[in-house]
Coordinates of C-alpha atoms in Angstrom, one line a residue:
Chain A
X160 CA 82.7 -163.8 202.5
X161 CA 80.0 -166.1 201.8
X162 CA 78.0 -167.6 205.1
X163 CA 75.1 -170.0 204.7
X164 CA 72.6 -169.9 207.6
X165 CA 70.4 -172.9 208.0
X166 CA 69.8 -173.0 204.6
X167 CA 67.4 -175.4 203.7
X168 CA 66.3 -176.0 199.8
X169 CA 63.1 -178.1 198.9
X170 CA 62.0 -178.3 195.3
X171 CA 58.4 -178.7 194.3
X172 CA 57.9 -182.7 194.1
X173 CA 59.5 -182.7 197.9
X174 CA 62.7 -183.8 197.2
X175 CA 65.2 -181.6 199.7
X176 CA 68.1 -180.8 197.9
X177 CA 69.6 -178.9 200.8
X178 CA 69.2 -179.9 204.5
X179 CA 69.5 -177.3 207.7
X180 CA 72.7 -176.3 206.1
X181 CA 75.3 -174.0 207.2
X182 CA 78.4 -172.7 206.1
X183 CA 80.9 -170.2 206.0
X184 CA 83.5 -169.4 203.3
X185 CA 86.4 -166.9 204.4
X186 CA 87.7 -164.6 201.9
X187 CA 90.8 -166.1 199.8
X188 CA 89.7 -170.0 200.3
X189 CA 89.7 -172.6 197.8
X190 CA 86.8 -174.7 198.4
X191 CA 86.1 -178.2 196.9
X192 CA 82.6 -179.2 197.5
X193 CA 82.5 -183.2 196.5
X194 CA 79.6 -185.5 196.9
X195 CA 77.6 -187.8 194.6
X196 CA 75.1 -186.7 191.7
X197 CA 72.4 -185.1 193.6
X198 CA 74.0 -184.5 196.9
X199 CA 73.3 -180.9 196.7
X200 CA 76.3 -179.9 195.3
X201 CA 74.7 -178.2 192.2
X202 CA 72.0 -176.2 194.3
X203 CA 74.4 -174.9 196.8
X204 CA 76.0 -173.1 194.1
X205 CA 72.9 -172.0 192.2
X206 CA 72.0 -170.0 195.5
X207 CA 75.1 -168.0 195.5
X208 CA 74.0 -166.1 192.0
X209 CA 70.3 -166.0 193.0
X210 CA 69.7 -169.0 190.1
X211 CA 67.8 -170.7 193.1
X212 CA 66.2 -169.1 196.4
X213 CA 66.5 -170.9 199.1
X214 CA 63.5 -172.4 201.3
X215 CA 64.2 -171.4 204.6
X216 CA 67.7 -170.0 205.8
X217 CA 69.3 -167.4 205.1
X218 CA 72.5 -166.2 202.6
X219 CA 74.7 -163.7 202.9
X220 CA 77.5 -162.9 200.5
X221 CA 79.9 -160.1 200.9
X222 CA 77.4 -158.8 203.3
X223 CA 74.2 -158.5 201.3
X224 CA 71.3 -160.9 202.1
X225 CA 70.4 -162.7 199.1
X226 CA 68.5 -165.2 200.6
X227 CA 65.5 -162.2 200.3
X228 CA 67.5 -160.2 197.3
X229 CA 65.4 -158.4 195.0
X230 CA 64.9 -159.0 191.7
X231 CA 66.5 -155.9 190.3
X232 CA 69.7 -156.5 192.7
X233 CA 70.1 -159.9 191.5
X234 CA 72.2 -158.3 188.2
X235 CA 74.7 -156.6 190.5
X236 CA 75.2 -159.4 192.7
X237 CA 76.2 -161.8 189.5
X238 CA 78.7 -159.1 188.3
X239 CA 80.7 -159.5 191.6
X240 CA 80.8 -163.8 190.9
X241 CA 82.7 -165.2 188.0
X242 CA 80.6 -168.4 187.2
X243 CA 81.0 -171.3 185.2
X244 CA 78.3 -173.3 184.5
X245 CA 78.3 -177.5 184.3
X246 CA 77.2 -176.9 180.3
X247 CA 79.2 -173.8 180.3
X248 CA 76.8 -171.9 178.5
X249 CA 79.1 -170.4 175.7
X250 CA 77.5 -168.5 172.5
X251 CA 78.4 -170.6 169.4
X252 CA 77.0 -167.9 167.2
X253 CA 79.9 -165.5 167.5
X254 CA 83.8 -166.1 167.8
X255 CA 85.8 -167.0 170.8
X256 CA 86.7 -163.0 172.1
X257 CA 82.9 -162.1 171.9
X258 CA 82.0 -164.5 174.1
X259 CA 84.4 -163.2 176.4
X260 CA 83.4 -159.5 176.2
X261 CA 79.9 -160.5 176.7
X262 CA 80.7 -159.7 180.6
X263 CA 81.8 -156.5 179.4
X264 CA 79.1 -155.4 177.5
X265 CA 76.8 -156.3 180.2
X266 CA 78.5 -153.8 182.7
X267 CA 78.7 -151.3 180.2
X268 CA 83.0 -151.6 179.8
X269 CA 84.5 -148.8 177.5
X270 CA 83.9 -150.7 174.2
X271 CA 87.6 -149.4 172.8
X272 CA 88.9 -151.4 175.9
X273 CA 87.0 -154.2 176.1
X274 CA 89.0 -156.2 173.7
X275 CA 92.5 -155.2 175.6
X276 CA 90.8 -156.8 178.3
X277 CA 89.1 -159.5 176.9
X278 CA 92.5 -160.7 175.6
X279 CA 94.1 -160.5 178.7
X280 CA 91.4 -163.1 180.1
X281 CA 92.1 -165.0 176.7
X282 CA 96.2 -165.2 177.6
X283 CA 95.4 -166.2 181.3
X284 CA 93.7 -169.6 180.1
X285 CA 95.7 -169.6 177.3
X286 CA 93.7 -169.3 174.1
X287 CA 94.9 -165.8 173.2
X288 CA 96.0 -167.4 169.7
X289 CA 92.3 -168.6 169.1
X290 CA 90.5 -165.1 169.7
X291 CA 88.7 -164.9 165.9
X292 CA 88.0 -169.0 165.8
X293 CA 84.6 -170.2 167.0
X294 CA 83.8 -171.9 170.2
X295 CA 82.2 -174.9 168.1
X296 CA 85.9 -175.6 166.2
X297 CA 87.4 -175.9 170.1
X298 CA 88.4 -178.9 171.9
X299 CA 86.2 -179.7 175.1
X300 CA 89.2 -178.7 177.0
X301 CA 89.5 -175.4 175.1
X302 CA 86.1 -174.5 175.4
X303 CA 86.1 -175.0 178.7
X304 CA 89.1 -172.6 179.3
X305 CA 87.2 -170.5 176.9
X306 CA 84.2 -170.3 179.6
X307 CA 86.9 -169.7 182.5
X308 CA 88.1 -166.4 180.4
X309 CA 84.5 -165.3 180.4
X310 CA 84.4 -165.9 184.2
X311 CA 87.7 -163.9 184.9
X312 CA 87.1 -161.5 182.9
X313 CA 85.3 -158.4 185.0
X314 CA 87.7 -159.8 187.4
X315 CA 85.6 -161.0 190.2
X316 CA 86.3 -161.8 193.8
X317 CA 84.3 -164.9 193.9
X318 CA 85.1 -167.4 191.3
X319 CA 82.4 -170.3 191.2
X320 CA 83.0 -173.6 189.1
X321 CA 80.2 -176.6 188.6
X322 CA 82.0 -179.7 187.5
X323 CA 85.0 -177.7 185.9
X324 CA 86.5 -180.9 184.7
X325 CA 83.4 -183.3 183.9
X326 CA 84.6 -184.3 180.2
X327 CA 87.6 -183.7 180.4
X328 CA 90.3 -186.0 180.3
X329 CA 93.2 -186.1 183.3
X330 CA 96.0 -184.2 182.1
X331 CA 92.8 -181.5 180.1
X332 CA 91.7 -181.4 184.4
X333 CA 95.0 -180.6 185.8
X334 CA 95.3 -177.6 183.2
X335 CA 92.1 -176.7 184.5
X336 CA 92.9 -177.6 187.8
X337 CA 96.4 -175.3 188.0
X338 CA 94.7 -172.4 186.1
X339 CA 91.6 -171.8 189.3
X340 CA 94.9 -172.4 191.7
X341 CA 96.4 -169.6 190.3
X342 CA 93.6 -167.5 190.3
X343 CA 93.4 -168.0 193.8
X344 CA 96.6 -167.4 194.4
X345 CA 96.1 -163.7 193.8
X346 CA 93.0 -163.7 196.1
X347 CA 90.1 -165.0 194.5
X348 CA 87.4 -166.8 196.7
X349 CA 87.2 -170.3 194.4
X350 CA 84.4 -172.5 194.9
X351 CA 84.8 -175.9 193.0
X352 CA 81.9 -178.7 193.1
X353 CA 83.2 -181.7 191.4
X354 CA 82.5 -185.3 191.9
X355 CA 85.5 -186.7 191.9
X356 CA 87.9 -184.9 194.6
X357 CA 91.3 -186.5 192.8
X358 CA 92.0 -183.7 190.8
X359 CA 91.2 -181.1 193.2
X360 CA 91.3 -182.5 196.3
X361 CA 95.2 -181.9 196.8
X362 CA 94.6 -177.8 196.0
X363 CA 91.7 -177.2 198.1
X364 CA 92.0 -175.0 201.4
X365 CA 89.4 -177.1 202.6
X366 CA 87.1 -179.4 201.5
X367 CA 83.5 -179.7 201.9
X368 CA 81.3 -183.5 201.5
X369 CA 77.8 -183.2 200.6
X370 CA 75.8 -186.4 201.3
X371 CA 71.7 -186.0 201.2
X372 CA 72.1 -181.9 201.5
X373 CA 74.1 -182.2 204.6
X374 CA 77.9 -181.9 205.2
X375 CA 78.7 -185.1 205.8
X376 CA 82.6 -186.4 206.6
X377 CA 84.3 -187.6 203.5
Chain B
X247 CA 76.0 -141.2 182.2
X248 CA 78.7 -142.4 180.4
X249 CA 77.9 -145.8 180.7
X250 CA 74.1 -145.1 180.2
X251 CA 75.1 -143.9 176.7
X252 CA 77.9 -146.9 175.9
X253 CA 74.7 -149.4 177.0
X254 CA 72.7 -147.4 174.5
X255 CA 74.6 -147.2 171.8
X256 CA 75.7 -150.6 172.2
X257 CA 72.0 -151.9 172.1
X258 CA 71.4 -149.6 169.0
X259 CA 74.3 -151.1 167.5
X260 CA 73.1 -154.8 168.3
X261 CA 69.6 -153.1 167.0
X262 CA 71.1 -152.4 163.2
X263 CA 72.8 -155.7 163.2
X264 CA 69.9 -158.1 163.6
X265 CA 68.2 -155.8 161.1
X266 CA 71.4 -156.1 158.8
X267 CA 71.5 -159.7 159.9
X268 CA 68.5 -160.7 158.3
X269 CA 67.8 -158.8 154.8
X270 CA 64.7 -160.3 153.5
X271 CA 63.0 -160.8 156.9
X272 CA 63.9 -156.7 157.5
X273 CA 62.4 -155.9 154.4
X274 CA 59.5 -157.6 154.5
X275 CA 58.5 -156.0 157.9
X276 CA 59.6 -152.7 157.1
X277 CA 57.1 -153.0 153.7
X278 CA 54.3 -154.4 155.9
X279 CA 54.6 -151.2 158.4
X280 CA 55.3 -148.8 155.4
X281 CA 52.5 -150.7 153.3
X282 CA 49.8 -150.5 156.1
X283 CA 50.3 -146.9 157.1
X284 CA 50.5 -145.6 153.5
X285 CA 46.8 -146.6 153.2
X286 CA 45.7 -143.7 156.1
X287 CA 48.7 -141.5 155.0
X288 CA 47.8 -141.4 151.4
X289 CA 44.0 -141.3 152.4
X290 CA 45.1 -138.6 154.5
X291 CA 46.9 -136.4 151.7
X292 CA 44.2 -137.0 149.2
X293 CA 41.4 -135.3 151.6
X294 CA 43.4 -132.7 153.1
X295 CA 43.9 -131.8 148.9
X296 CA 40.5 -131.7 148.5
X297 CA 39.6 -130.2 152.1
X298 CA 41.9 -127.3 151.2
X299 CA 40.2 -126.7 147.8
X300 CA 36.4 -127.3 149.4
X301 CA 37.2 -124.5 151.8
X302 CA 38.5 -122.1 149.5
X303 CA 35.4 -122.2 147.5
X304 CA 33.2 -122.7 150.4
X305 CA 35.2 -119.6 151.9
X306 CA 33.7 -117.2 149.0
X307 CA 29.7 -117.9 148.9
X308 CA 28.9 -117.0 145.9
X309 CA 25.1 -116.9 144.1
X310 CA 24.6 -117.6 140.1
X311 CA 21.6 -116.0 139.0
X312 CA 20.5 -117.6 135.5
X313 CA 18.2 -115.3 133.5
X314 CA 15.7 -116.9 130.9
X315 CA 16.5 -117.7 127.5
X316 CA 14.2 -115.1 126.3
X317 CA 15.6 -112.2 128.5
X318 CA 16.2 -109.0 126.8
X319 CA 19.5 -106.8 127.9
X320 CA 16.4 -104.6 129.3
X321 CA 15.6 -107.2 131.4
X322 CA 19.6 -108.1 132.6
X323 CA 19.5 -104.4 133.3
X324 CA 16.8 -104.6 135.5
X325 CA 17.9 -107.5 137.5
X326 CA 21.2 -105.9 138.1
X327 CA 18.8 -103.0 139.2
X328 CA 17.0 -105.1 140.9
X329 CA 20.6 -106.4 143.3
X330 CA 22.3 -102.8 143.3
X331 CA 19.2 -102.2 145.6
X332 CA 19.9 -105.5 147.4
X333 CA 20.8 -105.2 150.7
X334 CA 23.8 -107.7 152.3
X335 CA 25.5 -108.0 148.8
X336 CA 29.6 -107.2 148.4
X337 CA 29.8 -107.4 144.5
X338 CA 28.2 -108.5 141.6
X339 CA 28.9 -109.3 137.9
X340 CA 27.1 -109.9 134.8
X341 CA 28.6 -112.7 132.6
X342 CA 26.7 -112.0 129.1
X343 CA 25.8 -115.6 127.1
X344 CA 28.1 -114.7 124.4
X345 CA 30.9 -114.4 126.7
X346 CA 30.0 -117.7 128.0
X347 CA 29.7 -119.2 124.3
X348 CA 33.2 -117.7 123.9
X349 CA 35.0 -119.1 126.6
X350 CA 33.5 -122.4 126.1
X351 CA 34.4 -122.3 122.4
X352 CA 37.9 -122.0 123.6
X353 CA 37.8 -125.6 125.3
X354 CA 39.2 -128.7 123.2
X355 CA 36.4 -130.8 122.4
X356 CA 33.8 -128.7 123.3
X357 CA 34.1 -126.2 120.4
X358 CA 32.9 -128.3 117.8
X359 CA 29.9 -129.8 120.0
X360 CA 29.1 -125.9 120.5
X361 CA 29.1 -125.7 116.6
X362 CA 26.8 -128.1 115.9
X363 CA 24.4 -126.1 118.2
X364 CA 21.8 -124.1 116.1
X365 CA 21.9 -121.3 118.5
X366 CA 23.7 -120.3 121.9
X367 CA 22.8 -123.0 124.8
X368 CA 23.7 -120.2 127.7
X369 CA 21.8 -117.8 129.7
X370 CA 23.0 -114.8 130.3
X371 CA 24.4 -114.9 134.3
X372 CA 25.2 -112.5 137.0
X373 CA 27.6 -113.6 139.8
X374 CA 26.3 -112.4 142.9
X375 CA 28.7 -112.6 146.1
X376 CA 27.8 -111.5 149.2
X377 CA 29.1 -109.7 152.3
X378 CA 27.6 -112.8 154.6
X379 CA 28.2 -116.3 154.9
X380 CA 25.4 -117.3 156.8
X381 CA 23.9 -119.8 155.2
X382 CA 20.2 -119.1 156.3
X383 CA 20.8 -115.2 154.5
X384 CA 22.2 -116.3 151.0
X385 CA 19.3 -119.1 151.0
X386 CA 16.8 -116.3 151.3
X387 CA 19.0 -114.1 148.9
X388 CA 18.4 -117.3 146.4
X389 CA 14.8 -117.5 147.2
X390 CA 14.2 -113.6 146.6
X391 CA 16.1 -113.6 143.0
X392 CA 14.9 -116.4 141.9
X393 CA 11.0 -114.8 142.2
X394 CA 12.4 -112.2 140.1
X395 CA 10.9 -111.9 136.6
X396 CA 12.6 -113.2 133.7
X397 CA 15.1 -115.6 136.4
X398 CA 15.0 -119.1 135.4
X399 CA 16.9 -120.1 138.0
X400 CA 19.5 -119.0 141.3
X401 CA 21.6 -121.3 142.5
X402 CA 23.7 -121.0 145.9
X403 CA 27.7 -122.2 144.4
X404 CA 28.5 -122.8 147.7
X405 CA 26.1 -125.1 149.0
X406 CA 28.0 -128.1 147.0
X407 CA 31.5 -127.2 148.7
X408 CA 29.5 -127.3 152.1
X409 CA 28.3 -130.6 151.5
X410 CA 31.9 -131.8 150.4
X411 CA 32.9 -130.3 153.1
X412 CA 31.0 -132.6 155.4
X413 CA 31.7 -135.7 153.4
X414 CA 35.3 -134.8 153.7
X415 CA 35.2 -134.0 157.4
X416 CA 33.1 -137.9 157.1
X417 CA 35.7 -139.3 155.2
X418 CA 38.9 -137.8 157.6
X419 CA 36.9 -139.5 160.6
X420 CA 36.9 -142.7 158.2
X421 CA 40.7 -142.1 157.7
X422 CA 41.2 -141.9 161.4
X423 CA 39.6 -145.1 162.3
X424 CA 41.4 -146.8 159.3
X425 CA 44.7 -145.3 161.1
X426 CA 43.8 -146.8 164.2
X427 CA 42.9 -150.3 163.3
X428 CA 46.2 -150.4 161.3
X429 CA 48.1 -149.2 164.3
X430 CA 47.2 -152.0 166.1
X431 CA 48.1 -153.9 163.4
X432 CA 51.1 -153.2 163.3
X433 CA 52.0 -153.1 166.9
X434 CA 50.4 -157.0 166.4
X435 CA 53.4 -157.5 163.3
X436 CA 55.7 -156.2 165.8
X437 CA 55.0 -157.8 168.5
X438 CA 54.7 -161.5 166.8
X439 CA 58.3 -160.2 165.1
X440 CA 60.3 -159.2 168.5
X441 CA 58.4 -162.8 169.5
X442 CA 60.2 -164.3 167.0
X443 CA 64.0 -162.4 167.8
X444 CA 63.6 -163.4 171.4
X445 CA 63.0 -167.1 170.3
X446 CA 66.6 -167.0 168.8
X447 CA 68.1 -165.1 171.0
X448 CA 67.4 -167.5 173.6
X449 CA 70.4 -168.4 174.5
X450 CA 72.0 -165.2 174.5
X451 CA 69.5 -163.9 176.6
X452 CA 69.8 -166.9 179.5
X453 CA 73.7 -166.3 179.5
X454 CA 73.4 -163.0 179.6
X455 CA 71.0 -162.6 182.7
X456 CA 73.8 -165.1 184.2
X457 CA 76.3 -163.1 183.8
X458 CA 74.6 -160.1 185.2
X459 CA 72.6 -158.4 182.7
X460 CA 70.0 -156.3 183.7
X461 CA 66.2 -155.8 182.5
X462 CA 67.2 -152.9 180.6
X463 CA 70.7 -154.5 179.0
X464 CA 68.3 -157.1 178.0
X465 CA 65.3 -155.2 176.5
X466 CA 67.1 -152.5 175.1
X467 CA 68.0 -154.3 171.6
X468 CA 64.3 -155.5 171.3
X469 CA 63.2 -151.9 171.7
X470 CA 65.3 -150.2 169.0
X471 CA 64.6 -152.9 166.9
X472 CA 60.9 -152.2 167.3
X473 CA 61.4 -148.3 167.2
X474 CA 63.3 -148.8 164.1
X475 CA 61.3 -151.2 162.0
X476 CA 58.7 -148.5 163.1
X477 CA 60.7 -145.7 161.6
X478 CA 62.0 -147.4 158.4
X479 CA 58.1 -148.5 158.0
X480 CA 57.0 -144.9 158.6
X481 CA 59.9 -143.8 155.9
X482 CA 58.6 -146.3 153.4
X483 CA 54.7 -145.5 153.7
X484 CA 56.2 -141.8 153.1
X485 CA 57.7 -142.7 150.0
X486 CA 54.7 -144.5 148.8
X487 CA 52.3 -141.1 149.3
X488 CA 55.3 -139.2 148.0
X489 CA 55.4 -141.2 144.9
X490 CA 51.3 -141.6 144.9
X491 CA 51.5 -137.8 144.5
X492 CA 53.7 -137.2 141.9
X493 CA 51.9 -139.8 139.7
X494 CA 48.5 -138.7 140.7
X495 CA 48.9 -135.0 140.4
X496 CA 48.9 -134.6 136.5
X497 CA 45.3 -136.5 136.4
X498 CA 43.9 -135.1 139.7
X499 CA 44.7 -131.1 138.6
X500 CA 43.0 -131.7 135.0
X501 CA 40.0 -132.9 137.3
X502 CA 40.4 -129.9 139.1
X503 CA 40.6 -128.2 135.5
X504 CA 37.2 -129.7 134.2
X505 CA 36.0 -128.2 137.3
X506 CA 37.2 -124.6 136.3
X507 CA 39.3 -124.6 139.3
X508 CA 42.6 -125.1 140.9
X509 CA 42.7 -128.4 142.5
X510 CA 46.0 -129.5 143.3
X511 CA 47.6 -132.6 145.4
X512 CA 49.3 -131.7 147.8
X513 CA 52.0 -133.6 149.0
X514 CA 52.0 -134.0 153.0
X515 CA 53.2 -131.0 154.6
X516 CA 56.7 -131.1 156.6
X517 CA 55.0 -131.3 159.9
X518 CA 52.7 -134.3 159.0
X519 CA 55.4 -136.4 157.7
X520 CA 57.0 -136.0 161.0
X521 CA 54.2 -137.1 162.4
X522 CA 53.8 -140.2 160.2
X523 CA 57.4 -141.3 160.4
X524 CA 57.1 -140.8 164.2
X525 CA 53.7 -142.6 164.8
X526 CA 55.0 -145.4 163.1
X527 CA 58.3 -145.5 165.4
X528 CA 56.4 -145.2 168.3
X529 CA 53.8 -148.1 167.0
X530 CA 57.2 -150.1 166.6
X531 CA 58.4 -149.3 170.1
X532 CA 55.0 -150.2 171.9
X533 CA 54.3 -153.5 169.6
X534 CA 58.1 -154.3 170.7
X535 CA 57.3 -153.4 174.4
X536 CA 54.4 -155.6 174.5
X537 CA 56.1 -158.2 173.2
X538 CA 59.5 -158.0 174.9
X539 CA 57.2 -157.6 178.5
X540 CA 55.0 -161.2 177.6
X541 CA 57.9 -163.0 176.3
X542 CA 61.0 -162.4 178.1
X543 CA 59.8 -164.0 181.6
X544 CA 59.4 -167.4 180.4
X545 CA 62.6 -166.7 177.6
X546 CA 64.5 -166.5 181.1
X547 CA 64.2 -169.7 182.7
X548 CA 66.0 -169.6 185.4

């Protein structure tokens, strides 16, 4: 589903994020990717939406090289990923189901369905009964969930998470924790990076170290 | 298809709502666009008034032949003689000095001035018209009745017009110009404005591209916002040249009046006002274009 071919990742100022790395994800995995700040964990996920180009190396995910992706393609690829981002990127300016039918919008969803829909990614993470609040008058734990909704909500087959659970307190994380489980129960490709494997760790098909850009043994 | 309309509709939609969204800052930009192109609109309405009254004299060349004071009705006679025999002439008509002194008595205001007069001010007058336009034939028409005896003076009516007419055709260039430096002002005010929405859209912009937003999804709004300050503007600068006419025409016809003819303001024509409202859309659409193509790149980040 998702191969990595001696990808390597410099950014300008010579620091190598990424190191001769390669990879391959099968469809249906759950894949933790640990490793310390800066071990590459954030950039190998940054190249699967096209955020980052890679170096050298090349990327292929469901079959499309995206290593050398075009500009205008990059949209299309992003609507097959659900991402979550480490700042989670929500819209403060509007209420909780906007934000979640941003997705739709985008890719042009009937607007008399869209909020069917957007509510059924709102009772999945739970925060159906919070549809009119905004995301600002949410707990951490909540607004995360809030961005997972968003993710799920064009129903992707790739699901990618940076540090999911990074202010989160431990029960907050195994809510979080259960709810990508169950999304790949019913088939969806998860890719976690976190930095501390406890939570995770015991859910993960596999699990993948980074040290210095490289897979490295835990 | 479908979705290409949804995406449309839906950017329209967002359009009207950051309009809605901020009142004062939409009314202020529509005034500047309606404000600015009011000035050549307006400019344009007064001149194609007058345009359209300098033709239709300059259309009918017409000379006035002035006999002396101390013409007899022997003398009229002769003159009117003299043209019958004229070649190149359609009609002619003698307009006596008493008739004159009536008709003038019958103005306001100049009645009693006329009174005062000890005797009659006005020469007797034929009103020569002629089958030709050219304005080399009716000069030498002129010259000939003026050498006639007992002519003070011949006087081509149409000359004036033609000069007006050239002034006016100056002054539409002028209009023109003004009409294009204001166009680019106010693709400037819209492109410093769309500036300005992509600034606070910022973030709505980065997590939309994340999500998978494309050029267009992202554009879109900026463009119908442009397009429709445009056309509101456009609106507005018609309402200003509509309401310009209505309180200029009173004073302007009694001009026209003073004159002894029909001048009338006319208010722009269906056609025109089309044209105005559409300019200014399309002024809003480019400024917004511009705007959107310099500013969204480094809006994007990533």
């Amino acid at each position: 589903m998702i191969r990595f071919e001696r990808v390597t990742k410099r950014y300008p100022g010579s620091m190598t994020a990424l190191a001769d790395l390669t990879v391959a994800i099968e469809k249906g995995e759950l894949i933790v990717l640990t490793g310390h700040s800066g071990a590459g964990k954030s950039t190998l996920l940054k190249l699967i939406p096209a955020m980052e180009r890679p170096t050298s190396g090349s990327i292929v995910v469901s079959g499309q090289d995206i290593a050398r992706i075009k500009r205008r393609a990059v949209p299309y690829l992003r609507r097959k990923l659900g991402l979550i981002f480490q700042d989670q990127k929500l819209l403060f300016d509007r209420p909780v189901i906007d934000n979640v039918m941003l997705p739709l919008h985008i890719t042009g969803y009937p607007s008399k369905d869209a909020p069917r829909r957007a509510r059924a990614a709102l009772d999945k993470v739970g925060l159906l009964d919070r549809e009119k609040a905004m995301p600002i008058t949410l707990s951490g734990g909540e607004q995360q969930r809030l961005a997972i909704a968003r993710a799920i909500v064009n129903r992707p087959a790739i699901l990618i998470a940076d540090e999911p659970t990074a202010h989160l307190d431990l029960d907050y994380a195994k809510d979080i924790a259960e709810l990508f489980r169950s999304f790949n129960q019913v088939g969806v490709t998860v890719i976690i990076a976190t930095h501390d494997d406890a939570v995770f760790g015991p859910l993960a098909s596999r699990v993948l170290h980074l040290a210095h850009g490289r897979l490295a043994a835990p | 298809m479908k979705v290409w309309l949804v995406q449309h509709r839906r950017a329209l939609a967002q359009a009207v709502r950051r309009l809605v969204a901020a009142p004062v800052n939409t009314l202020f930009g529509v005034l500047v666009v309606g404000i600015t192109l009011a000035l050549p609109a307006g400019g344009e309405m007064l001149l194609a008034s007058v345009l359209a009254f300098g033709r239709h004299v300059a259309a009918t060349p017409q000379i006035s032949i002035f006999l002396a004071a101390d013409a007899s009705a022997q003398d009229a006679a002769e003159i009117g003689q003299r043209l019958q025999q004229q070649q190149g002439i359609a009609e002619f008509r003698f307009v006596s000095r008493d008739d004159t002194l009536k008709r003038f008595r019958e103005t306001p205001g100049l009645a009693d001035v006329l009174n005062e007069l000890p005797g009659n001010p006005f020469p007797d007058a034929y009103i020569v018209t002629t089958r030709d336009e050219d304005p080399g034939q009716l000069e030498a028409l002129r010259d000939t009745a003026a050498a006639w005896p007992k002519v003070e003076h011949a006087q081509l009516d149409s000359a004036w017009a033609k000069r007006l007419d050239a002034l006016l055709r100056l002054g539409r260039l002028a209009v023109m110009l003004l009409a294009g430096l204001l166009g680019v002002a106010i693709v400037a005010v819209t492109f410093n404005t769309i500036r300005l929405q992509i600034l606070t859209q910022r973030a709505e912009i980065e997590v939309s591209r994340l999500l998978g937003a494309t050029d267009g999804y992202i554009r879109r709004p900026f463009y119908y916002f442009g397009t429709l300050q445009g056309l509101f503007g456009g609106t507005v600068a018609w309402l200003i040249v509509a309401g310009a006419v209505e309180v200029l025409r009173q004073p302007f016809s009694q001009v026209g009046t003073l004159y002894g003819t029909n001048l009338t303001l006319q208010p722009l024509p269906l056609e025109q006002s089309l044209i105005l409202i559409g300019f200014a859309g399309l002024l809003g659409w480019l400024g917004a274009r511009l705007s959107v193509s310099r500013h969204l790149r480094s809006a994007e980040g990533g």
